[in-house]
XYZ file of C-alpha atoms in Angstrom:
638
model
C 0.000 0.000 0.000
C 1.319 3.428 -0.967
C 2.111 5.981 1.745
C -0.969 8.312 1.956
C 1.153 11.368 2.796
C 3.454 10.805 -0.168
C 0.463 10.304 -2.501
C -1.189 13.470 -1.212
C 2.019 15.429 -1.768
C 2.376 14.110 -5.339
C -1.271 14.962 -6.066
C -0.717 18.507 -4.791
C 2.341 18.955 -7.014
C 0.492 17.654 -10.083
C -2.589 19.817 -9.496
C -0.437 22.904 -8.977
C 1.018 22.205 -12.462
C -2.279 21.746 -14.304
C -3.043 18.144 -13.349
C -0.128 16.371 -15.037
C 3.654 16.389 -15.265
C 6.317 14.510 -17.158
C 7.864 11.867 -14.918
C 11.266 13.571 -15.166
C 9.749 16.914 -14.106
C 7.953 15.252 -11.195
C 11.234 13.690 -10.032
C 12.676 17.202 -9.853
C 9.910 18.201 -7.417
C 10.152 15.281 -4.996
C 12.979 13.738 -2.976
C 12.532 10.207 -4.341
C 14.524 8.140 -6.782
C 12.888 7.090 -10.045
C 12.520 3.532 -8.775
C 10.904 4.704 -5.519
C 8.522 7.068 -7.330
C 7.465 4.369 -9.792
C 6.863 2.002 -6.890
C 4.606 4.582 -5.165
C 2.661 5.272 -8.365
C 2.155 1.573 -9.050
C 1.075 0.866 -5.460
C -1.383 3.775 -5.498
C -2.878 2.534 -8.750
C -5.018 4.282 -11.381
C -7.425 5.442 -8.673
C -4.797 8.056 -7.713
C -2.422 8.337 -10.679
C -2.428 7.382 -14.353
C 1.025 6.805 -15.835
C 1.183 7.348 -19.607
C 3.891 6.344 -22.061
C 4.377 7.997 -25.439
C 6.955 7.310 -28.131
C 8.706 10.086 -30.041
C 11.965 11.118 -31.714
C 13.585 11.376 -28.280
C 12.415 7.902 -27.299
C 9.731 6.866 -24.825
C 8.538 9.597 -22.449
C 6.355 9.054 -19.414
C 3.919 11.439 -17.756
C 1.738 11.249 -14.654
C -1.878 12.464 -14.440
C -3.679 13.010 -11.114
C -6.949 11.122 -10.591
C -9.504 10.839 -7.797
C -12.806 9.153 -7.018
C -14.122 12.290 -5.269
C -17.268 13.693 -6.874
C -19.553 16.717 -6.463
C -23.141 15.957 -5.419
C -25.604 16.892 -8.175
C -28.519 17.642 -5.860
C -29.471 21.167 -4.856
C -30.401 20.087 -1.345
C -29.005 16.897 0.138
C -29.673 16.093 3.767
C -28.153 12.670 3.757
C -24.501 11.660 3.952
C -24.144 10.783 0.272
C -20.344 10.729 0.433
C -19.950 13.502 -2.158
C -18.820 17.114 -1.971
C -21.498 19.785 -1.614
C -20.348 22.945 -3.340
C -21.038 25.345 -6.207
C -19.011 24.098 -9.127
C -19.062 27.517 -10.816
C -17.668 29.126 -7.675
C -14.940 26.496 -7.603
C -14.047 27.524 -11.154
C -14.288 31.231 -10.287
C -17.264 31.768 -12.612
C -20.272 32.067 -10.281
C -21.982 35.451 -10.753
C -22.674 35.718 -7.006
C -19.952 37.692 -5.238
C -18.554 36.974 -1.794
C -21.019 39.491 -0.322
C -24.153 37.921 -1.807
C -23.014 34.303 -1.964
C -25.889 33.370 0.368
C -28.200 33.895 -2.630
C -26.556 31.049 -4.552
C -28.404 27.729 -4.392
C -25.118 25.883 -3.875
C -22.531 26.167 -1.116
C -19.514 28.435 -1.580
C -17.834 26.975 1.492
C -15.435 24.597 -0.244
C -13.753 23.591 3.004
C -16.868 23.193 5.132
C -16.797 20.550 7.853
C -18.711 18.044 5.713
C -16.621 18.734 2.616
C -13.380 18.471 4.581
C -14.491 15.066 5.811
C -15.012 13.915 2.203
C -11.682 15.379 1.081
C -9.889 13.659 3.939
C -11.501 10.335 3.038
C -10.048 10.691 -0.468
C -6.683 11.883 0.898
C -6.866 15.268 -0.854
C -7.626 17.559 2.114
C -4.270 19.317 1.638
C -5.296 20.866 -1.693
C -6.227 24.526 -1.909
C -9.298 25.686 -3.850
C -7.447 26.116 -7.173
C -5.730 22.720 -6.930
C -8.996 21.013 -6.008
C -10.667 22.611 -9.049
C -7.968 21.184 -11.336
C -8.383 17.691 -9.882
C -12.185 17.605 -9.968
C -12.555 19.088 -13.453
C -10.433 16.391 -15.064
C -12.070 13.543 -13.131
C -15.728 14.361 -12.417
C -18.053 14.141 -15.499
C -20.337 16.650 -13.725
C -17.977 19.408 -14.920
C -18.407 18.469 -18.592
C -20.910 20.206 -20.881
C -24.234 18.385 -21.207
C -24.044 15.156 -23.217
C -26.745 14.643 -25.859
C -29.285 11.978 -24.849
C -30.482 11.641 -28.474
C -27.000 10.894 -29.838
C -27.280 7.530 -31.609
C -23.666 7.028 -32.607
C -21.414 7.533 -35.625
C -22.018 6.067 -39.064
C -25.797 6.441 -38.872
C -28.062 8.234 -41.309
C -29.306 10.364 -38.441
C -26.919 10.551 -35.501
C -29.083 12.973 -33.492
C -32.692 14.179 -33.447
C -31.615 17.806 -32.876
C -29.806 19.594 -35.693
C -27.863 21.699 -34.995
C -27.236 20.152 -31.591
C -25.556 22.162 -28.829
C -24.791 19.130 -26.665
C -21.772 16.829 -26.725
C -21.901 13.861 -29.101
C -19.852 11.593 -26.860
C -20.463 8.205 -25.240
C -21.634 9.106 -21.736
C -20.554 5.734 -20.345
C -17.029 6.393 -21.636
C -16.818 9.615 -19.612
C -17.927 7.676 -16.540
C -15.385 4.953 -17.150
C -17.869 2.118 -17.649
C -18.499 1.695 -21.396
C -18.940 -2.037 -21.959
C -18.604 -2.143 -25.769
C -15.346 -3.200 -27.376
C -16.537 -1.529 -30.610
C -18.806 1.219 -29.291
C -20.618 3.109 -32.066
C -20.644 6.304 -29.982
C -17.579 8.498 -30.108
C -14.872 8.174 -27.446
C -12.850 11.034 -28.952
C -12.963 14.093 -26.701
C -10.292 15.715 -28.873
C -12.665 15.905 -31.838
C -12.740 19.421 -33.316
C -16.457 20.025 -32.650
C -16.192 18.620 -29.141
C -13.206 20.839 -28.386
C -15.157 23.917 -29.512
C -17.951 23.104 -27.031
C -15.412 22.337 -24.308
C -13.706 25.674 -24.903
C -17.040 27.511 -24.677
C -17.577 25.692 -21.367
C -14.240 27.001 -20.069
C -12.189 23.818 -20.567
C -8.850 24.256 -22.336
C -7.374 21.780 -24.801
C -4.851 20.673 -22.155
C -7.606 19.930 -19.630
C -9.595 17.982 -22.227
C -6.471 15.977 -23.077
C -6.145 15.051 -19.394
C -9.803 13.950 -19.308
C -9.275 11.925 -22.507
C -6.223 10.156 -21.091
C -7.939 9.365 -17.783
C -10.988 7.946 -19.576
C -8.770 5.960 -21.950
C -6.932 4.441 -18.999
C -10.215 3.122 -17.599
C -11.036 1.348 -20.851
C -7.634 0.096 -21.992
C -6.940 -2.721 -21.854
C -10.590 -3.494 -22.405
C -12.024 -5.066 -19.286
C -13.985 -8.202 -19.968
C -17.105 -9.081 -18.092
C -16.968 -11.091 -14.884
C -17.122 -14.836 -15.366
C -19.896 -15.612 -12.920
C -22.658 -17.000 -15.100
C -26.197 -15.813 -15.435
C -28.139 -18.944 -16.205
C -31.355 -17.491 -17.596
C -29.989 -15.470 -20.509
C -30.221 -16.077 -24.236
C -30.481 -14.377 -27.630
C -27.782 -11.861 -28.482
C -29.157 -8.533 -29.631
C -29.032 -7.760 -33.358
C -27.784 -4.171 -33.007
C -25.971 -3.413 -29.739
C -26.210 0.320 -30.348
C -29.968 0.537 -30.832
C -31.951 1.806 -27.874
C -35.446 2.130 -29.350
C -37.918 -0.572 -30.375
C -39.573 -0.149 -33.776
C -43.317 0.609 -33.561
C -43.987 -0.502 -37.131
C -42.430 -3.910 -36.517
C -44.525 -4.404 -33.390
C -47.804 -3.712 -35.133
C -47.617 -5.300 -38.572
C -43.991 -5.577 -39.617
C -41.472 -2.936 -40.630
C -40.973 -2.440 -44.364
C -37.940 -0.198 -43.990
C -34.902 -2.302 -44.879
C -32.581 0.340 -43.496
C -34.414 0.612 -40.161
C -31.931 1.234 -37.349
C -34.396 0.468 -34.560
C -34.733 -2.797 -32.634
C -37.207 -5.342 -34.014
C -38.706 -7.173 -31.049
C -42.070 -8.771 -30.195
C -42.619 -6.695 -27.022
C -42.554 -2.910 -26.450
C -39.715 -3.425 -23.938
C -36.580 -5.548 -23.747
C -34.366 -6.323 -20.742
C -30.713 -7.213 -21.298
C -27.539 -7.850 -19.326
C -23.969 -7.162 -20.410
C -22.186 -10.514 -20.628
C -18.602 -10.470 -21.945
C -19.073 -7.284 -24.001
C -22.384 -8.451 -25.484
C -25.934 -7.486 -24.571
C -28.034 -10.618 -24.081
C -31.698 -10.987 -23.131
C -32.861 -11.589 -19.564
C -35.684 -14.060 -18.963
C -38.454 -14.232 -17.822
C -38.673 -10.746 -19.359
C -42.355 -10.124 -18.598
C -41.834 -10.795 -14.873
C -38.879 -8.406 -14.755
C -40.903 -5.711 -16.530
C -43.879 -6.166 -14.193
C -41.637 -5.719 -11.155
C -39.953 -2.665 -12.659
C -43.303 -0.988 -13.338
C -44.107 -1.098 -9.616
C -42.442 1.957 -8.006
C -42.341 0.186 -4.626
C -39.915 -2.451 -5.963
C -36.225 -1.504 -6.031
C -34.745 -4.962 -6.596
C -35.786 -8.560 -7.261
C -34.046 -11.927 -6.833
C -32.679 -13.455 -10.028
C -31.375 -16.959 -9.415
C -28.547 -16.532 -6.937
C -28.166 -12.859 -7.927
C -30.157 -9.647 -7.467
C -31.481 -7.330 -10.163
C -31.186 -3.779 -8.824
C -33.436 -1.303 -10.668
C -31.795 1.750 -9.089
C -28.237 0.803 -10.029
C -29.422 -1.100 -13.139
C -27.268 -4.102 -12.339
C -27.647 -7.871 -12.195
C -25.121 -8.947 -9.603
C -22.095 -6.919 -10.670
C -23.045 -6.705 -14.337
C -24.806 -3.739 -15.965
C -28.312 -4.233 -17.319
C -30.467 -2.059 -19.535
C -34.075 -1.642 -20.611
C -34.834 -0.552 -24.155
C -38.361 0.317 -25.203
C -40.623 2.027 -27.699
C -40.631 5.861 -27.794
C -42.296 7.786 -24.995
C -46.010 8.385 -25.554
C -45.663 12.158 -25.087
C -43.655 12.383 -28.300
C -46.349 10.658 -30.332
C -50.053 11.212 -31.097
C -52.415 10.198 -28.293
C -53.719 7.062 -30.010
C -50.333 5.592 -30.963
C -50.314 1.867 -30.238
C -47.404 0.397 -28.205
C -45.862 3.754 -27.214
C -44.357 3.629 -23.703
C -46.396 5.579 -21.162
C -44.159 6.766 -18.328
C -45.549 7.646 -14.903
C -43.760 9.975 -12.460
C -44.180 9.289 -8.726
C -43.185 11.059 -5.512
C -42.825 9.296 -2.159
C -45.277 10.472 0.498
C -44.706 10.579 4.251
C -46.511 7.240 4.574
C -44.012 5.699 2.104
C -46.626 5.505 -0.641
C -45.654 6.314 -4.207
C -48.085 8.925 -5.520
C -48.366 9.758 -9.254
C -47.985 13.465 -9.999
C -51.375 15.015 -10.642
C -53.099 12.774 -8.077
C -53.918 13.429 -4.418
C -51.546 11.938 -1.854
C -51.886 11.809 1.949
C -52.999 15.269 3.122
C -51.401 17.164 0.251
C -53.313 18.872 -2.515
C -52.950 17.803 -6.132
C -49.777 19.149 -7.761
C -49.962 21.633 -10.624
C -48.075 19.234 -12.915
C -48.728 15.674 -14.032
C -46.705 12.804 -15.490
C -47.189 13.826 -19.119
C -45.872 17.328 -18.409
C -42.843 16.035 -16.487
C -42.094 13.477 -19.182
C -42.174 16.141 -21.901
C -39.808 18.426 -19.976
C -37.522 15.522 -19.010
C -37.055 14.445 -22.626
C -36.058 18.007 -23.484
C -33.821 18.754 -20.472
C -32.863 15.529 -18.658
C -30.666 17.486 -16.234
C -33.194 20.237 -15.619
C -35.201 21.478 -12.643
C -38.994 21.880 -12.755
C -40.766 24.376 -10.465
C -44.390 23.633 -9.520
C -46.875 24.165 -6.724
C -49.312 22.122 -4.668
C -51.866 24.398 -3.074
C -49.924 27.300 -1.563
C -46.635 25.360 -1.301
C -43.906 25.755 -3.926
C -41.615 22.886 -4.934
C -38.744 22.095 -7.269
C -38.128 18.722 -8.896
C -34.551 17.905 -9.898
C -34.204 15.357 -12.700
C -30.534 14.832 -11.896
C -31.091 13.997 -8.256
C -34.622 12.595 -8.821
C -35.640 14.600 -5.782
C -38.565 16.903 -4.963
C -37.758 19.802 -2.626
C -40.133 22.062 -0.711
C -38.659 25.550 -1.238
C -39.808 26.881 2.149
C -39.138 23.940 4.481
C -36.357 22.289 2.402
C -38.137 18.950 2.969
C -37.163 16.437 0.293
C -39.061 13.546 -1.260
C -37.700 10.837 -3.542
C -38.958 10.727 -7.126
C -39.092 7.789 -9.551
C -40.052 7.362 -13.198
C -41.555 4.017 -14.153
C -43.472 2.746 -17.225
C -47.044 1.456 -17.298
C -47.036 -2.340 -17.463
C -48.147 -4.042 -20.684
C -48.272 -7.853 -20.710
C -47.443 -10.091 -23.676
C -51.114 -11.060 -23.811
C -52.169 -7.414 -24.081
C -49.641 -6.913 -26.874
C -51.177 -9.837 -28.786
C -54.670 -8.399 -28.288
C -53.569 -4.987 -29.566
C -52.133 -6.596 -32.681
C -55.289 -8.562 -33.484
C -58.058 -6.411 -31.983
C -60.204 -4.381 -34.415
C -60.479 -1.518 -31.933
C -56.781 -0.738 -31.955
C -55.749 0.802 -35.293
C -52.087 1.707 -35.750
C -51.203 5.362 -35.491
C -47.438 5.806 -35.537
C -47.567 8.510 -38.203
C -50.975 10.102 -37.752
C -51.704 13.442 -36.055
C -54.439 14.054 -33.541
C -57.938 12.970 -34.643
C -59.226 14.930 -37.604
C -61.637 17.708 -36.715
C -65.129 17.651 -38.279
C -65.194 18.948 -41.831
C -67.036 22.176 -42.673
C -68.096 23.587 -45.998
C -66.414 26.907 -46.893
C -69.528 28.969 -46.140
C -70.095 27.286 -42.775
C -68.741 28.458 -39.416
C -69.224 26.587 -36.168
C -71.498 28.589 -33.910
C -68.900 28.628 -31.124
C -66.381 30.597 -33.199
C -66.252 34.416 -33.514
C -67.103 36.139 -36.822
C -63.450 35.952 -37.895
C -63.872 32.195 -38.315
C -61.083 31.267 -35.942
C -60.272 31.149 -32.243
C -56.820 31.680 -30.751
C -56.694 30.497 -27.138
C -53.814 30.345 -24.662
C -52.788 26.827 -23.583
C -51.984 25.777 -20.021
C -48.299 26.330 -19.247
C -48.294 23.204 -17.056
C -49.747 20.909 -19.720
C -47.903 18.375 -21.876
C -48.905 20.262 -25.038
C -47.157 23.417 -23.785
C -44.102 21.385 -22.784
C -43.840 19.768 -26.220
C -44.025 23.069 -28.115
C -41.681 24.897 -25.735
C -39.236 21.970 -25.956
C -38.869 22.453 -29.717
C -38.660 26.236 -29.387
C -36.179 26.340 -26.485
C -33.873 23.730 -28.029
C -32.338 26.557 -30.107
C -33.832 29.696 -28.485
C -32.246 29.104 -25.084
C -32.053 32.796 -24.195
C -35.631 33.670 -25.042
C -38.468 33.847 -22.550
C -41.782 32.396 -23.676
C -44.613 34.702 -22.617
C -47.547 32.772 -24.081
C -48.280 29.854 -26.364
C -51.621 30.027 -28.123
C -53.412 27.356 -30.146
C -55.380 28.080 -33.287
C -58.815 26.626 -33.911
C -59.827 27.239 -37.530
C -61.963 24.364 -38.896
C -61.819 25.661 -42.448
C -58.002 25.695 -42.586
C -57.818 22.383 -40.724
C -60.233 20.742 -43.163
C -58.239 21.962 -46.179
C -55.016 20.729 -44.584
C -56.441 17.258 -43.898
C -57.824 16.931 -47.433
C -54.446 17.855 -48.868
C -52.722 15.386 -46.565
C -54.914 12.538 -47.812
C -54.129 13.512 -51.411
C -50.359 13.709 -50.884
C -50.148 10.607 -48.641
C -47.115 12.019 -46.823
C -46.143 12.524 -43.219
C -46.451 15.952 -41.691
C -43.711 17.764 -39.816
C -43.565 20.754 -37.476
C -41.699 23.849 -38.651
C -41.188 27.439 -37.467
C -42.034 30.738 -39.141
C -41.346 34.128 -37.529
C -43.400 37.151 -38.558
C -44.652 40.572 -37.424
C -47.444 40.770 -34.857
C -49.641 42.629 -37.320
C -49.766 39.570 -39.604
C -51.187 37.225 -36.959
C -54.852 37.935 -37.661
C -54.441 37.422 -41.407
C -52.523 34.155 -40.972
C -54.979 32.723 -38.447
C -57.930 33.584 -40.681
C -56.548 32.865 -44.167
C -53.217 31.012 -43.687
C -49.770 32.147 -44.839
C -49.416 34.432 -47.859
C -45.857 35.370 -48.766
C -46.899 38.445 -50.782
C -49.019 40.153 -48.117
C -46.469 39.301 -45.407
C -43.738 41.051 -47.370
C -41.180 38.241 -47.581
C -37.912 39.958 -48.504
C -35.635 37.013 -49.212
C -36.940 34.723 -51.972
C -33.648 32.938 -52.661
C -35.318 29.525 -52.858
C -38.620 30.495 -54.454
C -41.673 32.728 -54.134
C -43.451 30.991 -51.288
C -43.838 30.901 -47.515
C -40.554 30.207 -45.726
C -40.327 27.795 -42.779
C -37.342 26.580 -40.784
C -36.468 23.476 -38.836
C -35.060 25.506 -35.933
C -36.638 28.453 -34.150
C -33.349 30.366 -34.017
C -33.066 30.342 -37.824
C -36.594 31.726 -38.194
C -35.893 34.401 -35.585
C -32.625 35.572 -37.135
C -33.998 35.661 -40.677
C -37.063 37.718 -39.715
C -36.551 41.324 -40.958
C -38.707 42.998 -38.300
C -37.911 44.602 -34.935
C -37.388 41.741 -32.413
C -39.893 43.398 -30.061
C -42.631 42.876 -32.652
C -41.731 39.338 -33.731
C -43.946 36.353 -32.941
C -43.408 32.796 -34.087
C -45.726 30.190 -35.533
C -45.074 26.495 -34.925
C -46.992 24.999 -37.823
C -47.925 21.601 -39.166
C -46.442 21.388 -42.660
C -46.769 18.837 -45.467
C -43.288 19.004 -46.976
C -43.564 15.986 -49.285
C -40.866 15.496 -51.924
C -38.371 18.338 -52.151
C -36.013 19.959 -54.631
C -33.388 22.636 -54.094
C -35.120 25.957 -54.711
C -34.347 28.819 -57.074
C -35.302 32.490 -56.936
C -37.372 32.196 -60.117
C -39.638 29.396 -58.814
C -43.277 30.427 -58.309
C -44.024 26.750 -57.610
C -41.861 23.636 -57.371
C -41.280 21.827 -60.680
C -43.242 18.547 -61.022
C -43.278 16.087 -59.345
C -41.982 17.977 -56.284
C -44.129 19.427 -53.486
C -41.798 22.021 -51.947
C -38.345 23.589 -52.149
C -35.430 23.497 -49.703
C -32.075 25.183 -49.236
C -30.230 21.845 -49.379
C -31.345 18.349 -50.367
C -28.824 16.667 -48.061
C -29.596 18.459 -44.803
C -32.349 21.043 -45.326
C -32.965 23.742 -42.731
C -35.210 26.025 -44.824
C -38.447 24.858 -46.464
C -40.459 26.865 -48.992
C -44.163 25.982 -49.236
C -46.189 27.300 -52.162
C -49.689 25.974 -51.430
C -51.644 27.172 -48.407
C -53.345 23.832 -47.832
C -49.959 22.264 -47.073
C -49.803 24.402 -43.912
C -51.797 24.557 -40.695
C -50.553 27.370 -38.371
C -51.366 25.432 -35.208
C -49.425 27.292 -32.486
C -48.457 30.916 -31.948
C -45.512 31.606 -29.627
C -45.182 35.057 -28.073
C -41.703 35.565 -26.646
C -39.055 38.081 -25.688
C -35.285 37.953 -25.903
C -33.405 37.953 -22.601
C -29.803 38.628 -21.729
C -27.589 35.604 -21.334
C -27.205 34.690 -17.674
C -24.834 32.568 -15.661
C -26.540 29.193 -15.418
C -25.735 26.535 -12.846
C -26.317 23.142 -14.415
């Protein structure tokens, strides 16, 4: 065993020099021979130091990088001894916008060397570090200090590597950064030195040298590749077709997928449980029993032969397990068959798991429900959701899966579990006449009206524009798309259009074209809202200035593009989030008054279009109107 005092001294030297030193330089800082130093480093192991060798013109050179298992707690309020440091990571980096005088306003502790923190530092033998040295050590070891990693990132070499384009999150294997990627040929990138990744790291305040340290530490945890433990799991079979897929195909479940290039999992159930066995994901059986137990929020673990399946750690014995499933129901139309319906629960004082939106114990019903939380979670999986129950105000942290009462600081555990669907129910859905497939359909079609008719409930204008509930799943879905690129804009209202005449024309056109619809953005002046809601988009009356890709109505995939291309004063800009029938596309030209046959619309680029030009009104339904204001960029604690 290495001498703790010597290890602590070496760590302090390394962190004072940026986290790493060449072995020769380190020898010049410490009164040990090379043999003695190498013996200490080897005895301490990779949990304290990573020794790297690199060949060059001058021969083999060795360097030492400081490592630690110490981590910063991700919860805002933590009243239990979790074993982690409780501090403001931005303050540690010298970037928190709260000064020493008003540090009490910060939600996180600025007392780096508090009694509790000192106890944690001492346990990890790093209590001798000052604030700057501790920052160096934690930044290159704790993934919490990295920019947010994209949850939609599917891996390299795919037709569509991410659902968000452009994406402002890291396209990196999250398990690699944690040191536990189990794939010998992982399809997700392990290269933190990638040019795009380095740009994001730099914007996050991490220099190239720091990123190189993180890369080397992560590499050391995965090389040589660690094979799985040899204790057998008896009830496993069937290797998965595509180890990188994490979504089950809805089309295959219902009546068979006709897409030969489908990158989703083809399985007979809407869920699949697997265990990592010697670098391969294999199925766990009996799968239905495991799923049924997992759907019960009261169950944290179940026996599995002579092992235990732990749903909190997602392990079977010492091996990692995973659950893949169909897409979440909040991202699909209401009547989509086989979509996974997730339920969010909080733990009451009587240890009962209560679904959000339902009454529990003596508390009033919360202002949010499972569908709202699910929508926000899919957009910002590391976010915090404020809500109220009666007169009490709460915050729910997705990272810590914890609900906190703002006034009393009382905390309640939170879990997210799916609704159970048995194999028998799946078979009934496939064969039952009352369960039509709906993976590509919108909400049910509104009743059709003749042009001269107007429903009696509508005003003389023929349309109704009503504000939607800011705590509803519909609001969350629209704001998710908008905020994915308009991060520094404040949504004031989201309104929904009800115009049966426009809706009827849109649905008729959709049946003629036989194409899927998509949602696109269009920014315009406030004065055009009434005309659009009553008569749909008209590029001439709206004064479209740029007609580079044709003389039509311009829509964009991202809200930020629509906002920046709008020629009006930002204070008078509003944005429509419309249903659009894009159909087949061709690259547009300024002279086009309509797309050449057989195309339906024009785009800026056939390969990766971001601008869409629509020439026919009935290919558009201006469903949502977003009223917003730009805000100054603020210091955000993630």
